[in-house]
Short mmCIF file of C-alpha atoms and ligand atoms in Angstrom, two decimals:
data_model
loop_
_atom_site.label_atom_id
_atom_site.label_comp_id
_atom_site.label_asym_id
_atom_site.label_seq_id
_atom_site.Cartn_x
_atom_site.Cartn_y
_atom_site.Cartn_z
CA MET T 168 183.55 67.13 99.30
CA ARG T 169 182.40 66.60 103.20
CA LEU T 170 179.19 67.41 100.63
CA LEU T 171 179.49 65.31 98.05
CA PRO T 172 178.84 61.58 97.75
CA ASP T 173 180.76 58.94 99.18
CA ASN T 174 182.76 57.62 96.03
CA ALA T 175 183.63 60.89 94.45
CA ARG T 176 187.20 62.03 93.56
CA VAL T 177 189.43 64.44 92.82
CA GLU T 178 191.22 62.92 89.37
CA ALA T 179 194.69 63.71 88.98
CA ASP T 180 193.78 66.74 86.74
CA GLY T 181 192.17 68.21 88.90
CA SER T 182 188.92 67.31 87.76
CA LEU T 183 185.81 65.83 89.16
CA SER T 184 185.17 61.61 89.01
CA ILE T 185 182.18 59.74 90.64
CA ALA T 186 182.11 56.08 90.85
CA GLY T 187 184.87 55.85 89.28
CA CYS T 188 182.69 57.83 85.85
CA ARG T 189 184.49 61.12 84.68
CA VAL T 190 181.79 64.01 85.52
CA ASP T 191 183.28 65.71 82.23
CA ASP T 192 182.70 62.62 80.48
CA LEU T 193 179.07 62.42 81.64
CA ALA T 194 178.02 65.36 81.27
CA ALA T 195 179.67 65.08 77.58
CA GLN T 196 177.65 61.82 77.40
CA PHE T 197 174.64 62.67 78.29
CA GLY T 198 174.00 66.55 78.51
CA THR T 199 173.63 68.57 80.68
CA PRO T 200 171.83 69.66 83.20
CA LEU T 201 173.22 66.23 85.00
CA PHE T 202 171.50 64.42 87.44
CA VAL T 203 174.34 62.16 88.92
CA TYR T 204 173.61 59.62 91.53
CA ASP T 205 176.71 57.31 93.27
CA GLU T 206 174.30 54.30 93.50
CA ALA T 207 176.57 53.11 96.01
CA HIS T 208 175.57 55.15 98.43
CA LEU T 209 172.11 54.88 98.03
CA ARG T 210 172.62 51.58 98.48
CA ALA T 211 174.94 52.16 101.65
CA ARG T 212 172.55 54.91 102.93
CA CYS T 213 170.08 52.36 102.76
CA ARG T 214 171.92 49.88 104.47
CA GLU T 215 172.68 52.08 106.95
CA ALA T 216 169.37 52.11 107.96
CA VAL T 217 167.80 48.60 108.06
CA SER T 218 170.75 48.25 110.24
CA ALA T 219 169.89 50.99 112.63
CA PHE T 220 166.21 49.96 112.85
CA GLY T 221 165.67 46.66 112.15
CA VAL T 222 164.86 44.33 108.78
CA ASP T 223 161.41 45.81 106.80
CA ARG T 224 160.79 48.87 109.53
CA VAL T 225 162.24 51.26 107.03
CA ILE T 226 159.62 52.44 104.37
CA TYR T 227 161.63 54.08 102.11
CA ALA T 228 159.48 57.77 101.50
CA SER T 229 159.90 57.84 97.46
CA LYS T 230 158.65 61.24 96.60
CA ALA T 231 162.09 62.42 97.52
CA PHE T 232 163.35 60.55 94.12
CA LEU T 233 161.63 57.99 91.97
CA CYS T 234 161.97 56.10 89.05
CA THR T 235 161.64 52.59 88.39
CA ALA T 236 165.39 52.54 89.01
CA MET T 237 165.36 53.91 92.24
CA ALA T 238 162.60 52.05 93.09
CA ARG T 239 163.82 48.33 92.34
CA LEU T 240 167.10 49.26 94.09
CA ALA T 241 165.24 50.51 97.76
CA HIS T 242 163.02 47.26 97.53
CA ASP T 243 166.26 45.17 96.66
CA GLU T 244 167.86 46.98 99.45
CA GLY T 245 165.21 45.54 102.37
CA LEU T 246 163.54 49.26 102.48
CA LEU T 247 159.36 49.06 101.41
CA ILE T 248 158.47 52.29 99.38
CA ASP T 249 156.37 54.94 100.54
CA VAL T 250 153.82 56.24 97.96
CA ALA T 251 151.51 59.42 98.66
CA THR T 252 150.02 58.46 95.34
CA GLY T 253 148.38 56.57 92.56
CA GLY T 254 151.09 58.17 90.31
CA GLU T 255 153.60 56.83 92.72
CA LEU T 256 152.19 53.49 93.41
CA PHE T 257 152.09 52.65 89.70
CA VAL T 258 156.03 53.47 89.15
CA ALA T 259 156.69 51.11 92.24
CA LEU T 260 154.10 48.16 91.18
CA ASN T 261 155.58 48.53 87.38
CA ALA T 262 159.13 48.45 88.21
CA GLY T 263 158.06 44.98 90.19
CA VAL T 264 157.68 46.08 93.77
CA PRO T 265 155.38 44.25 95.28
CA ALA T 266 151.88 45.47 96.65
CA ASP T 267 152.52 43.96 99.98
CA ARG T 268 155.88 46.09 100.02
CA CYS T 269 154.34 49.41 99.35
CA VAL T 270 152.79 51.72 101.35
CA LEU T 271 150.29 53.90 100.88
CA HIS T 272 150.09 57.91 102.17
CA GLY T 273 148.37 61.26 101.00
CA ASN T 274 145.99 63.41 103.05
CA ASN T 275 143.48 62.83 99.56
CA LYS T 276 143.73 60.18 98.56
CA SER T 277 140.65 59.15 95.60
CA MET T 278 139.01 56.12 96.14
CA GLU T 279 140.34 55.18 92.52
CA GLU T 280 143.67 55.62 94.51
CA LEU T 281 142.35 54.33 97.38
CA GLU T 282 140.73 51.24 95.52
CA MET T 283 144.28 50.74 93.53
CA ALA T 284 145.51 50.13 96.91
CA LEU T 285 143.16 47.40 98.17
CA ASP T 286 143.41 45.14 95.25
CA ALA T 287 146.71 45.53 93.85
CA GLY T 288 148.66 42.24 94.27
CA ARG T 289 145.32 40.55 94.29
CA ASP T 290 146.95 37.89 91.46
CA SER T 291 149.80 37.27 93.30
CA GLN T 292 149.40 37.37 97.03
CA LYS T 293 148.06 35.82 99.81
CA ARG T 294 146.28 38.87 101.35
CA PRO T 295 145.45 41.61 98.92
CA GLY T 296 146.77 45.11 98.54
CA VAL T 297 149.60 47.53 100.31
CA ARG T 298 151.44 46.74 102.72
CA HIS T 299 149.06 49.29 105.44
CA ILE T 300 147.50 52.35 104.36
CA VAL T 301 147.78 55.30 106.70
CA VAL T 302 144.97 57.26 107.12
CA ASP T 303 144.24 60.60 107.04
CA SER T 304 141.05 61.56 107.32
CA PHE T 305 137.41 61.53 107.98
CA ASP T 306 136.09 61.27 104.30
CA GLU T 307 138.83 58.94 103.84
CA ILE T 308 137.21 56.40 106.36
CA HIS T 309 134.67 56.71 105.05
CA ARG T 310 135.60 55.97 101.94
CA LEU T 311 136.96 52.51 103.12
CA ASP T 312 134.22 52.09 104.31
CA ALA T 313 131.92 52.73 101.08
CA LEU T 314 134.82 49.95 99.23
CA ARG T 315 134.01 47.53 102.02
CA ARG T 316 131.26 47.52 101.34
CA ASP T 317 131.66 47.58 97.89
CA GLY T 318 132.95 43.63 98.14
CA HIS T 319 136.82 44.73 98.37
CA PRO T 320 139.76 43.24 100.20
CA LEU T 321 140.06 44.45 103.87
CA PRO T 322 143.07 46.80 104.64
CA ARG T 323 145.09 47.17 106.99
CA LEU T 324 145.71 50.52 108.73
CA GLN T 325 147.37 52.81 110.51
CA VAL T 326 146.27 56.42 111.46
CA ARG T 327 147.75 59.61 110.99
CA VAL T 328 147.62 61.62 113.60
CA THR T 329 149.24 65.50 114.44
CA PRO T 330 151.09 64.77 117.81
CA GLY T 331 151.13 68.46 118.36
CA VAL T 332 155.20 69.17 118.47
CA GLU T 333 156.90 71.51 116.71
CA ALA T 334 159.66 70.59 114.51
CA HIS T 335 162.12 73.12 113.78
CA THR T 336 162.21 73.39 109.88
CA HIS T 337 160.77 75.58 107.08
CA GLU T 338 157.09 76.23 107.96
CA TYR T 339 156.12 74.11 104.47
CA ILE T 340 157.85 71.20 105.50
CA ALA T 341 156.83 71.24 108.88
CA THR T 342 154.17 68.66 109.51
CA GLY T 343 153.51 67.27 112.95
CA GLN T 344 151.92 70.71 114.22
CA ASN T 345 148.40 71.59 115.10
CA ASP T 346 147.76 73.46 112.62
CA SER T 347 147.76 70.85 109.88
CA LYS T 348 146.36 70.07 106.77
CA PHE T 349 148.16 66.10 107.77
CA GLY T 350 146.47 63.89 109.72
CA PHE T 351 144.38 63.85 112.99
CA ASN T 352 144.73 66.07 115.61
CA LEU T 353 145.63 64.58 119.25
CA ALA T 354 144.93 67.55 121.23
CA ASN T 355 141.88 68.46 120.12
CA GLY T 356 140.44 64.36 120.39
CA ASP T 357 140.16 64.21 115.98
CA ALA T 358 142.58 60.80 116.89
CA ALA T 359 140.87 58.59 119.40
CA ARG T 360 137.52 59.66 117.27
CA ALA T 361 139.21 58.26 114.07
CA ILE T 362 140.31 55.28 116.25
CA GLU T 363 137.16 54.91 117.22
CA LEU T 364 134.92 54.92 113.97
CA ILE T 365 137.80 52.93 111.74
CA GLN T 366 137.03 50.41 114.92
CA ARG T 367 133.06 50.35 114.61
CA LEU T 368 132.41 50.22 110.73
CA GLY T 369 134.87 47.32 110.58
CA CYS T 370 136.61 48.76 107.32
CA GLY T 371 140.05 47.81 107.88
CA GLU T 372 142.39 46.23 110.30
CA LEU T 373 143.45 48.55 112.36
CA VAL T 374 147.23 48.15 113.41
CA GLY T 375 148.85 51.68 114.54
CA VAL T 376 149.46 54.85 114.85
CA HIS T 377 151.70 57.12 112.48
CA CYS T 378 153.03 60.97 113.03
CA HIS T 379 155.58 62.59 110.75
CA ILE T 380 156.46 65.98 112.14
CA GLY T 381 158.20 67.24 109.11
CA SER T 382 160.93 67.05 107.24
CA ASN T 383 164.75 68.32 106.91
CA VAL T 384 164.80 67.92 111.27
CA PHE T 385 168.38 68.39 112.62
CA ALA T 386 167.25 68.03 116.12
CA VAL T 387 166.81 63.86 116.51
CA ASP T 388 165.06 65.32 120.05
CA SER T 389 163.00 65.95 117.95
CA PHE T 390 161.97 62.57 117.18
CA ALA T 391 162.66 61.50 120.53
CA LYS T 392 160.28 64.30 121.72
CA ALA T 393 157.27 62.78 119.13
CA ALA T 394 157.66 59.10 119.84
CA ASP T 395 156.87 59.74 123.74
CA VAL T 396 153.32 61.78 122.97
CA MET T 397 152.88 58.84 120.02
CA SER T 398 153.09 55.92 122.50
CA ARG T 399 150.98 58.04 125.20
CA PHE T 400 148.19 58.74 123.48
CA ALA T 401 148.40 54.54 121.96
CA ALA T 402 149.71 52.92 125.01
CA PRO T 403 145.31 52.12 126.07
CA TYR T 404 145.08 50.63 122.58
CA ASP T 405 148.08 48.55 122.40
CA PHE T 406 148.99 48.44 118.31
CA PRO T 407 151.67 46.32 117.09
CA GLU T 408 152.58 48.82 114.95
CA LEU T 409 153.84 52.65 115.24
CA THR T 410 155.67 54.90 112.73
CA LEU T 411 158.01 57.54 113.25
CA GLY T 412 157.67 59.37 109.79
CA GLY T 413 161.07 60.49 108.43
CA GLY T 414 162.61 63.68 108.06
CA LEU T 415 165.94 63.42 109.21
CA GLY T 416 168.17 66.07 107.95
CA VAL T 417 171.12 66.30 105.96
CA ALA T 418 173.67 69.28 105.64
CA TYR T 419 173.65 71.21 101.88
CA THR T 420 175.94 73.40 103.03
CA GLU T 421 179.44 73.41 104.46
CA ASP T 422 177.93 74.53 107.73
CA GLU T 423 175.45 72.48 108.38
CA GLU T 424 175.88 69.39 110.01
CA ALA T 425 173.53 66.54 110.24
CA PRO T 426 172.52 63.64 112.43
CA THR T 427 174.18 59.76 110.36
CA ILE T 428 170.90 57.61 110.21
CA ALA T 429 172.66 55.59 112.43
CA SER T 430 172.31 58.11 115.40
CA TRP T 431 169.19 59.09 114.49
CA GLY T 432 168.28 55.45 114.93
CA ASN T 433 170.00 54.58 118.10
CA VAL T 434 168.42 58.17 119.72
CA LEU T 435 165.09 56.82 118.60
CA LEU T 436 165.08 53.47 118.97
CA ASP T 437 167.18 53.67 122.65
CA ALA T 438 163.74 56.28 123.60
CA CYS T 439 161.55 54.18 122.62
CA ARG T 440 162.93 51.91 124.76
CA SER T 441 163.29 53.84 127.78
CA ILE T 442 159.05 55.00 127.22
CA GLY T 443 158.46 51.22 127.26
CA ILE T 444 156.97 51.01 123.46
CA LYS T 445 156.49 47.33 122.49
CA SER T 446 155.46 48.14 119.11
CA ALA T 447 157.24 47.70 115.74
CA VAL T 448 158.91 50.99 115.24
CA PHE T 449 158.36 52.23 111.64
CA VAL T 450 160.56 55.14 109.79
CA GLU T 451 159.93 56.98 106.43
CA PRO T 452 163.10 58.16 105.73
CA GLY T 453 163.36 60.09 102.50
CA ARG T 454 165.80 62.50 101.82
CA SER T 455 168.28 61.16 104.45
CA ILE T 456 168.29 58.39 101.99
CA VAL T 457 169.23 60.23 97.76
CA ALA T 458 169.63 63.76 99.13
CA SER T 459 173.50 63.40 99.38
CA ALA T 460 174.23 60.74 96.99
CA ALA T 461 173.56 62.80 93.53
CA ILE T 462 174.67 66.28 92.66
CA THR T 463 173.41 68.17 89.20
CA VAL T 464 175.84 69.23 86.99
CA TYR T 465 175.21 72.57 84.75
CA ARG T 466 176.80 73.92 82.08
CA VAL T 467 177.54 77.58 82.39
CA GLY T 468 175.73 79.67 78.91
CA THR T 469 176.07 83.32 80.42
CA VAL T 470 178.90 85.61 83.07
CA LYS T 471 177.35 89.15 84.05
CA GLU T 472 178.48 91.55 85.65
CA ILE T 473 177.27 94.67 87.07
CA PRO T 474 179.94 96.50 88.71
CA GLY T 475 179.30 97.23 92.42
CA VAL T 476 176.08 95.70 92.61
CA ARG T 477 176.84 91.69 91.59
CA ARG T 478 178.14 88.59 89.31
CA TYR T 479 175.75 86.51 87.25
CA VAL T 480 176.53 83.09 86.16
CA SER T 481 173.46 81.66 84.13
CA VAL T 482 173.13 77.62 83.51
CA ASP T 483 171.14 75.50 81.54
CA GLY T 484 169.12 74.57 84.34
CA GLY T 485 167.25 76.21 87.27
CA MET T 486 163.71 76.30 88.87
CA SER T 487 162.91 73.50 86.62
CA ASP T 488 165.04 70.70 88.33
CA ASN T 489 165.83 72.33 91.31
CA PRO T 490 163.13 73.85 92.96
CA ARG T 491 163.96 74.33 96.43
CA PRO T 492 165.89 77.68 96.54
CA VAL T 493 162.81 79.43 95.35
CA LEU T 494 160.35 77.27 97.24
CA TYR T 495 162.22 77.52 100.73
CA GLY T 496 165.43 80.08 100.17
CA SER T 497 167.61 76.94 100.19
CA GLY T 498 170.93 77.19 100.00
CA TYR T 499 173.35 75.21 98.23
CA GLU T 500 177.18 75.11 97.23
CA ALA T 501 178.56 74.72 93.58
CA PHE T 502 182.32 73.69 92.30
CA ASP T 503 184.04 73.56 89.62
CA VAL T 504 183.52 70.33 88.01
CA SER T 505 187.21 70.48 86.33
CA ASN T 506 188.89 72.05 89.18
CA VAL T 507 187.02 70.55 91.74
CA ALA T 508 189.52 71.68 95.09
CA ALA T 509 190.20 75.12 93.85
CA ASP T 510 189.92 77.72 96.64
CA ARG T 511 186.12 79.55 95.73
CA THR T 512 187.71 83.39 96.21
CA GLU T 513 184.37 85.01 94.01
CA SER T 514 181.01 85.62 94.62
CA ALA T 515 178.41 85.13 92.29
CA ARG T 516 174.66 84.34 91.67
CA ILE T 517 173.91 81.68 90.41
CA VAL T 518 170.42 81.64 87.85
CA GLY T 519 168.80 79.42 85.53
CA LYS T 520 167.93 80.54 82.29
CA HIS T 521 163.38 80.96 83.26
CA CYS T 522 162.29 83.65 82.57
CA GLU T 523 161.76 85.44 86.69
CA SER T 524 164.05 86.97 88.71
CA GLY T 525 163.48 84.51 91.04
CA ASP T 526 165.20 81.64 89.18
CA VAL T 527 168.03 81.19 91.53
CA LEU T 528 169.72 78.53 91.67
CA ILE T 529 172.12 79.54 94.87
CA PHE T 530 171.81 83.56 95.67
CA ASP T 531 175.31 83.82 97.04
CA ALA T 532 177.70 81.14 96.01
CA ASP T 533 181.09 81.06 96.59
CA LEU T 534 183.06 80.22 93.16
CA PRO T 535 186.57 79.86 92.28
CA SER T 536 187.76 82.64 89.73
CA GLY T 537 187.36 82.72 86.53
CA VAL T 538 184.39 80.34 85.87
CA LYS T 539 183.47 81.10 81.72
CA VAL T 540 181.32 80.69 79.61
CA GLY T 541 181.16 76.73 78.78
CA ASP T 542 182.72 75.85 81.61
CA LEU T 543 180.90 72.94 83.55
CA VAL T 544 179.59 73.80 87.16
CA ALA T 545 177.72 71.77 89.55
CA THR T 546 175.17 71.65 93.23
CA ALA T 547 175.71 68.84 95.66
CA VAL T 548 173.23 67.73 97.83
CA THR T 549 170.98 67.36 94.71
CA GLY T 550 169.44 63.50 94.55
CA ALA T 551 166.13 64.38 97.00
CA TYR T 552 162.99 66.89 96.08
CA GLY T 553 165.10 68.05 93.13
CA HIS T 554 164.04 65.47 90.15
CA SER T 555 160.79 64.20 91.90
CA MET T 556 160.06 68.07 92.13
CA ALA T 557 160.97 68.70 88.19
CA SER T 558 158.88 70.46 85.92
CA ASN T 559 158.60 71.73 82.32
CA TYR T 560 158.10 75.36 83.36
CA ASN T 561 159.74 76.94 80.17
CA LYS T 562 159.31 73.93 78.33
CA VAL T 563 162.66 73.09 79.33
CA PRO T 564 163.08 69.19 78.65
CA ARG T 565 163.86 67.84 81.99
CA PRO T 566 167.42 66.32 82.78
CA ALA T 567 168.77 63.05 82.90
CA VAL T 568 169.51 61.17 85.59
CA VAL T 569 172.51 58.31 85.62
CA PHE T 570 173.99 56.01 87.76
CA ALA T 571 177.35 55.91 88.49
CA THR T 572 178.66 52.75 89.73
CA ASP T 573 182.12 51.16 89.52
CA GLY T 574 183.72 53.29 87.08
CA LYS T 575 179.77 52.60 85.16
CA ALA T 576 177.18 54.84 84.59
CA ARG T 577 173.64 53.99 82.97
CA ALA T 578 171.36 56.69 82.17
CA VAL T 579 168.08 55.71 84.45
CA VAL T 580 165.67 57.96 83.46
CA ARG T 581 166.55 59.53 80.11
CA ARG T 582 166.46 63.33 78.80
CA GLU T 583 163.34 64.25 77.80
CA THR T 584 163.06 65.52 73.71
CA MET T 585 160.98 68.10 72.01
CA ASP T 586 158.70 65.54 70.84
CA ASP T 587 157.87 64.97 74.53
CA LEU T 588 156.97 68.65 75.30
CA VAL T 589 153.76 67.90 72.87
CA ARG T 590 153.16 64.43 73.78
CA LEU T 591 150.29 65.19 75.23
CA ASP T 592 149.12 67.72 73.57
CA LEU T 593 145.60 67.54 71.26
CA PRO T 594 145.48 69.13 68.16
C1 PLP G 124 158.02 63.97 103.18
C2 PLP G 124 157.57 61.92 103.96
C3 PLP G 124 158.59 61.22 105.19
C4 PLP G 124 159.90 61.81 104.22
O1 PLP G 124 160.48 62.78 104.34
P1 PLP G 124 162.01 62.75 104.72
O2 PLP G 124 162.41 64.39 104.93
O3 PLP G 124 162.40 63.02 102.79
O4 PLP G 124 162.82 62.54 105.00
C5 PLP G 124 157.96 60.38 105.32
N1 PLP G 124 157.01 60.63 105.48
C6 PLP G 124 155.69 61.19 105.41
C7 PLP G 124 154.01 60.16 105.80
C8 PLP G 124 156.36 62.01 104.67
O5 PLP G 124 155.22 62.85 104.10
#
């Protein structure tokens, strides 16, 4: 239960409900696979972050999960929105988020993306453009300078620095080390050179520095270490702003334990105070806001027993709605929707329906005995980097996304149809 959304309950018949909605009913109404989010849980995590870090200090990293409803929810709750591409910026703006509530990231921003970020909100804001752009490369600085010469409005800029802090996480999602595609190296002097170049060219108003050491980080002291390194580096410049990234880990399995957003805030801001940081400190949580707010509901299609080897339970989704096990070897827990609290005494490998042996959701899942064809099984903590990383591999339509609140459920992303699968094809 600890891994399930805040408002998950076991009904009298043993079946799971989320925010007052029976999950078996939702599966019947919206089909499977299905992402079910507990909307109040999302809002509670946004509020926890704002109360831990302060108003206008929390930037939701939208790559974790983005759709119109999520952009609006995060904006409603007072979070800024971090976008890493023109596409993410488009979704946020199209949802009605003002440009000056968005922050643009990315290690390879195109001219078009930068232009979009500089000009957005031109008609509606005193100062056009996104709140700030996090500059990632010398090439980008030169692009910004070309745009300045073309007469685009001047952006506010933070400089992304790789502080050389190794976060203990999977190498694909560690970003603070010196050998990284992201940002300017602090140790070799690039970060200082980037600041000097921006100041010399005058291609933006430099307001601060930024780092993000990685994702799914459990050791809160890694963040404090990064704060220390960054503040020493930034001290001579006296910038008004400092962003310390996102990356707080979440528990995906029963044996994991993650710090809360509140305790992350306490440790990080305490560290900043004791270091003597005077700048406004921003953070960019993604996963910790959305991950445990959702479950994915699947229907079992086949069960295959290979005596002496293992049992395979195949569900109607897989690596197309959750590539994390394949990408990072991530672990998940699965349970029987109709009997949530059942003892899980049997082991099985839960696999998807894609044409790859690697299409695994859980390598060694514990399941109740007797899970059979037609049953609903769900995986917990799938609210981050699931739907946002979903693909159409094998032309499997992407699942619908449902927000449940107070006994009502609404689809916020509809299921893809067969027609959607050929929408872009030309004869
Ligand atoms: C991905 C990312 C985040 C969010 O990371 P989470 O692990 O989802 O909290 C924050 N900042 C930057 C720059 C990122 O790339």
